């Protein structure tokens, strides 16, 4: 074979090898692309699932945190009057001349009013001048004998309660009576002790001279 004949054969073989190599490269690239795309799709899918799961957990966590942070509604307990702390309104001491005829006697008495609540205490203070006036008039009609002993002091406490609420328009039954005596055909109505802002009368001091 001559050199001229061998040259065309070599030239034909070279393009064939180049095309074959190019096809192989293209195939390899395609495989890589396909493999990479599949891997990328898998990774993306996995990440999406993880993100969705994290979002779901986040929502649950938020609900849980809100539920934990949400303050519990405290049930307002109605205060039982029997267990409520008492409210006291102390009055300035009273010094009065007693009604004894045979000798000059006087009494020094400290009085504290036990009232229904703080609002009632404020109401008592508003009527205090009239309340003190009624108590002074009551004490000035008493003799030393009237105030002697526990029974005399207990009766005085009831009478003070009766006259102390009168300036507020409350008329309680006299001590020892549950209702007013009948006056002809009409009968005067009295409020009960439950309607009175003053519940008890306490003595802080009691001196008779």
Short mmCIF file of C-alpha atoms in Angstrom, two decimals:
data_model
loop_
_atom_site.label_atom_id
_atom_site.label_comp_id
_atom_site.label_asym_id
_atom_site.label_seq_id
_atom_site.Cartn_x
_atom_site.Cartn_y
_atom_site.Cartn_z
CA UNK A 1 0.00 0.00 0.00
CA UNK A 2 1.29 3.36 -0.92
CA UNK A 3 1.59 6.34 1.41
CA UNK A 4 -1.12 8.23 -0.50
CA UNK A 5 -3.63 5.44 0.05
CA UNK A 6 -2.85 5.12 3.77
CA UNK A 7 -3.44 8.82 4.41
CA UNK A 8 -7.18 8.85 3.52
CA UNK A 9 -7.76 5.77 5.70
CA UNK A 10 -6.08 7.47 8.62
CA UNK A 11 -8.11 10.60 7.99
CA UNK A 12 -11.37 8.61 7.97
CA UNK A 13 -10.39 6.71 11.14
CA UNK A 14 -9.64 9.93 13.02
CA UNK A 15 -13.15 11.44 12.68
CA UNK A 16 -14.73 8.12 13.61
CA UNK A 17 -12.68 7.94 16.80
CA UNK A 18 -13.47 11.60 17.56
CA UNK A 19 -17.20 11.06 17.08
CA UNK A 20 -17.11 7.96 19.24
CA UNK A 21 -15.26 9.79 21.98
CA UNK A 22 -17.73 12.66 21.75
CA UNK A 23 -20.67 10.26 22.06
CA UNK A 24 -19.09 8.67 25.11
CA UNK A 25 -18.56 12.07 26.71
CA UNK A 26 -22.12 13.12 25.94
CA UNK A 27 -23.43 9.85 27.37
CA UNK A 28 -21.31 10.26 30.47
CA UNK A 29 -22.53 13.81 30.90
CA UNK A 30 -26.13 12.66 30.44
CA UNK A 31 -25.65 9.94 33.04
CA UNK A 32 -24.14 12.43 35.43
CA UNK A 33 -26.94 14.89 34.79
CA UNK A 34 -29.58 12.22 35.25
CA UNK A 35 -27.89 10.91 38.36
CA UNK A 36 -27.35 14.38 39.72
CA UNK A 37 -30.91 15.38 38.96
CA UNK A 38 -32.21 12.29 40.69
CA UNK A 39 -30.00 12.94 43.66
CA UNK A 40 -31.01 16.57 43.69
CA UNK A 41 -34.69 15.62 43.45
CA UNK A 42 -34.24 13.15 46.32
CA UNK A 43 -32.45 15.73 48.44
CA UNK A 44 -35.07 18.38 47.66
CA UNK A 45 -37.87 15.98 48.49
CA UNK A 46 -36.18 15.00 51.73
CA UNK A 47 -35.60 18.62 52.67
CA UNK A 48 -39.20 19.50 51.85
CA UNK A 49 -40.46 16.65 54.03
CA UNK A 50 -38.16 17.73 56.86
CA UNK A 51 -39.28 21.34 56.50
CA UNK A 52 -42.93 20.31 56.52
CA UNK A 53 -42.39 18.16 59.60
CA UNK A 54 -40.52 21.01 61.32
CA UNK A 55 -43.33 23.41 60.47
CA UNK A 56 -45.89 21.02 61.90
CA UNK A 57 -43.84 20.63 65.07
CA UNK A 58 -43.43 24.40 65.22
CA UNK A 59 -47.16 24.92 65.07
CA UNK A 60 -47.69 22.33 67.77
CA UNK A 61 -44.98 23.98 69.83
CA UNK A 62 -46.57 27.39 69.38
CA UNK A 63 -49.95 26.06 70.39
CA UNK A 64 -48.34 24.34 73.33
CA UNK A 65 -46.41 27.43 74.34
CA UNK A 66 -49.52 29.56 74.02
CA UNK A 67 -51.39 27.04 76.07
CA UNK A 68 -48.67 27.11 78.69
CA UNK A 69 -48.32 30.88 78.64
CA UNK A 70 -52.05 31.44 78.72
CA UNK A 71 -52.83 32.40 82.27
CA UNK A 72 -55.26 30.21 84.04
CA UNK A 73 -58.48 31.95 84.81
CA UNK A 74 -58.74 32.32 88.49
CA UNK A 75 -62.12 31.61 89.86
CA UNK A 76 -63.22 34.52 91.94
CA UNK A 77 -64.24 33.18 95.23
CA UNK A 78 -67.03 35.00 96.83
CA UNK A 79 -66.06 35.99 100.30
CA UNK A 80 -68.19 34.43 102.94
CA UNK A 81 -69.40 37.04 105.39
CA UNK A 82 -68.64 34.68 108.25
CA UNK A 83 -64.98 34.52 107.26
CA UNK A 84 -64.56 38.17 106.17
CA UNK A 85 -62.28 40.26 108.33
CA UNK A 86 -64.20 42.66 110.59
CA UNK A 87 -63.97 46.41 110.10
CA UNK A 88 -63.89 48.66 113.16
CA UNK A 89 -64.51 52.39 113.48
CA UNK A 90 -63.14 53.69 116.79
CA UNK A 91 -64.80 56.80 118.25
CA UNK A 92 -63.16 59.41 120.39
CA UNK A 93 -63.72 58.65 124.11
CA UNK A 94 -66.90 60.00 125.68
CA UNK A 95 -66.82 61.88 128.98
CA UNK A 96 -70.29 62.66 130.35
CA UNK A 97 -71.94 63.60 133.61
CA UNK A 98 -74.28 60.84 134.75
CA UNK A 99 -77.86 61.31 135.91
CA UNK A 100 -77.19 60.46 139.58
CA UNK A 101 -79.08 62.83 141.89
CA UNK A 102 -77.36 62.10 145.18
CA UNK A 103 -73.81 62.76 143.94
CA UNK A 104 -71.87 64.07 141.01
CA UNK A 105 -70.82 61.07 138.95
CA UNK A 106 -69.34 60.94 135.49
CA UNK A 107 -68.27 58.27 133.07
CA UNK A 108 -65.40 57.95 130.63
CA UNK A 109 -66.29 55.42 127.95
CA UNK A 110 -64.38 54.35 124.84
CA UNK A 111 -66.59 53.00 122.07
CA UNK A 112 -65.69 51.18 118.86
CA UNK A 113 -68.29 50.38 116.21
CA UNK A 114 -67.99 47.11 114.32
CA UNK A 115 -69.38 47.75 110.81
CA UNK A 116 -70.33 45.63 107.83
CA UNK A 117 -67.42 46.60 105.54
CA UNK A 118 -65.08 49.46 104.61
CA UNK A 119 -67.84 51.19 102.63
CA UNK A 120 -70.05 51.15 105.72
CA UNK A 121 -67.14 52.59 107.70
CA UNK A 122 -66.95 55.56 105.33
CA UNK A 123 -70.70 56.03 105.64
CA UNK A 124 -70.44 56.04 109.44
CA UNK A 125 -67.74 58.74 109.30
CA UNK A 126 -70.02 60.93 107.18
CA UNK A 127 -72.71 60.82 109.91
CA UNK A 128 -70.28 60.86 112.84
CA UNK A 129 -71.28 64.22 114.40
CA UNK A 130 -74.94 63.17 114.58
CA UNK A 131 -73.98 59.71 115.83
CA UNK A 132 -71.84 61.14 118.64
CA UNK A 133 -74.64 63.50 119.61
CA UNK A 134 -77.13 60.64 119.96
CA UNK A 135 -74.68 58.59 122.03
CA UNK A 136 -73.90 61.52 124.36
CA UNK A 137 -77.59 62.15 124.97
CA UNK A 138 -78.07 58.46 125.73
CA UNK A 139 -75.16 58.34 128.18
CA UNK A 140 -76.26 61.51 129.96
CA UNK A 141 -79.57 59.84 130.87
CA UNK A 142 -77.81 56.92 132.57
CA UNK A 143 -76.95 56.63 136.24
CA UNK A 144 -73.98 54.81 137.73
CA UNK A 145 -76.37 52.09 138.83
CA UNK A 146 -77.67 51.66 135.28
CA UNK A 147 -74.15 51.03 134.01
CA UNK A 148 -73.05 48.72 136.83
CA UNK A 149 -72.43 45.05 136.07
CA UNK A 150 -72.19 43.13 132.81
CA UNK A 151 -75.93 43.26 132.12
CA UNK A 152 -75.98 47.05 132.32
CA UNK A 153 -73.09 47.32 129.86
CA UNK A 154 -74.65 44.83 127.44
CA UNK A 155 -77.94 46.74 127.48
CA UNK A 156 -76.03 49.99 126.90
CA UNK A 157 -74.28 48.48 123.87
CA UNK A 158 -77.66 47.54 122.36
CA UNK A 159 -79.05 51.00 123.02
CA UNK A 160 -75.99 52.67 121.47
CA UNK A 161 -76.44 50.55 118.34
CA UNK A 162 -80.09 51.59 118.19
CA UNK A 163 -79.41 55.35 118.43
CA UNK A 164 -76.23 55.28 116.28
CA UNK A 165 -78.04 54.20 113.11
CA UNK A 166 -80.91 56.68 113.44
CA UNK A 167 -79.07 59.55 111.66
CA UNK A 168 -78.78 57.25 108.61
CA UNK A 169 -82.55 56.76 108.47
CA UNK A 170 -82.48 53.27 109.99
CA UNK A 171 -84.90 52.52 112.81
CA UNK A 172 -84.13 49.27 114.63
CA UNK A 173 -86.42 47.63 117.17
CA UNK A 174 -85.71 48.76 120.73
CA UNK A 175 -83.51 46.38 122.77
CA UNK A 176 -85.49 43.31 123.78
CA UNK A 177 -88.18 43.82 121.12
CA UNK A 178 -88.38 42.11 117.75
CA UNK A 179 -90.88 44.51 116.23
CA UNK A 180 -92.50 47.87 116.89
CA UNK A 181 -95.56 48.08 119.10
CA UNK A 182 -98.82 48.60 117.29
CA UNK A 183 -100.08 52.16 117.14
CA UNK A 184 -103.81 52.02 116.56
CA UNK A 185 -104.48 50.34 113.26
CA UNK A 186 -101.09 51.25 111.84
CA UNK A 187 -97.90 49.48 112.72
CA UNK A 188 -94.54 51.22 112.30
CA UNK A 189 -92.04 49.20 110.30
CA UNK A 190 -88.52 48.64 111.53
CA UNK A 191 -85.45 47.52 109.64
CA UNK A 192 -83.71 44.38 110.85
CA UNK A 193 -80.14 44.20 112.14
CA UNK A 194 -79.16 42.69 108.77
CA UNK A 195 -79.96 46.05 107.15
CA UNK A 196 -77.84 47.97 109.63
CA UNK A 197 -74.29 49.00 108.63
CA UNK A 198 -73.34 48.80 112.33
CA UNK A 199 -73.29 45.22 113.54
CA UNK A 200 -71.88 45.43 117.05
CA UNK A 201 -70.80 47.97 119.66
CA UNK A 202 -67.52 47.26 121.49
CA UNK A 203 -66.20 49.03 124.61
CA UNK A 204 -62.50 49.86 124.61
CA UNK A 205 -62.64 51.50 128.04
CA UNK A 206 -65.29 51.94 130.72
CA UNK A 207 -64.59 54.11 133.76
CA UNK A 208 -67.19 55.45 136.20
CA UNK A 209 -66.20 57.96 138.90
#
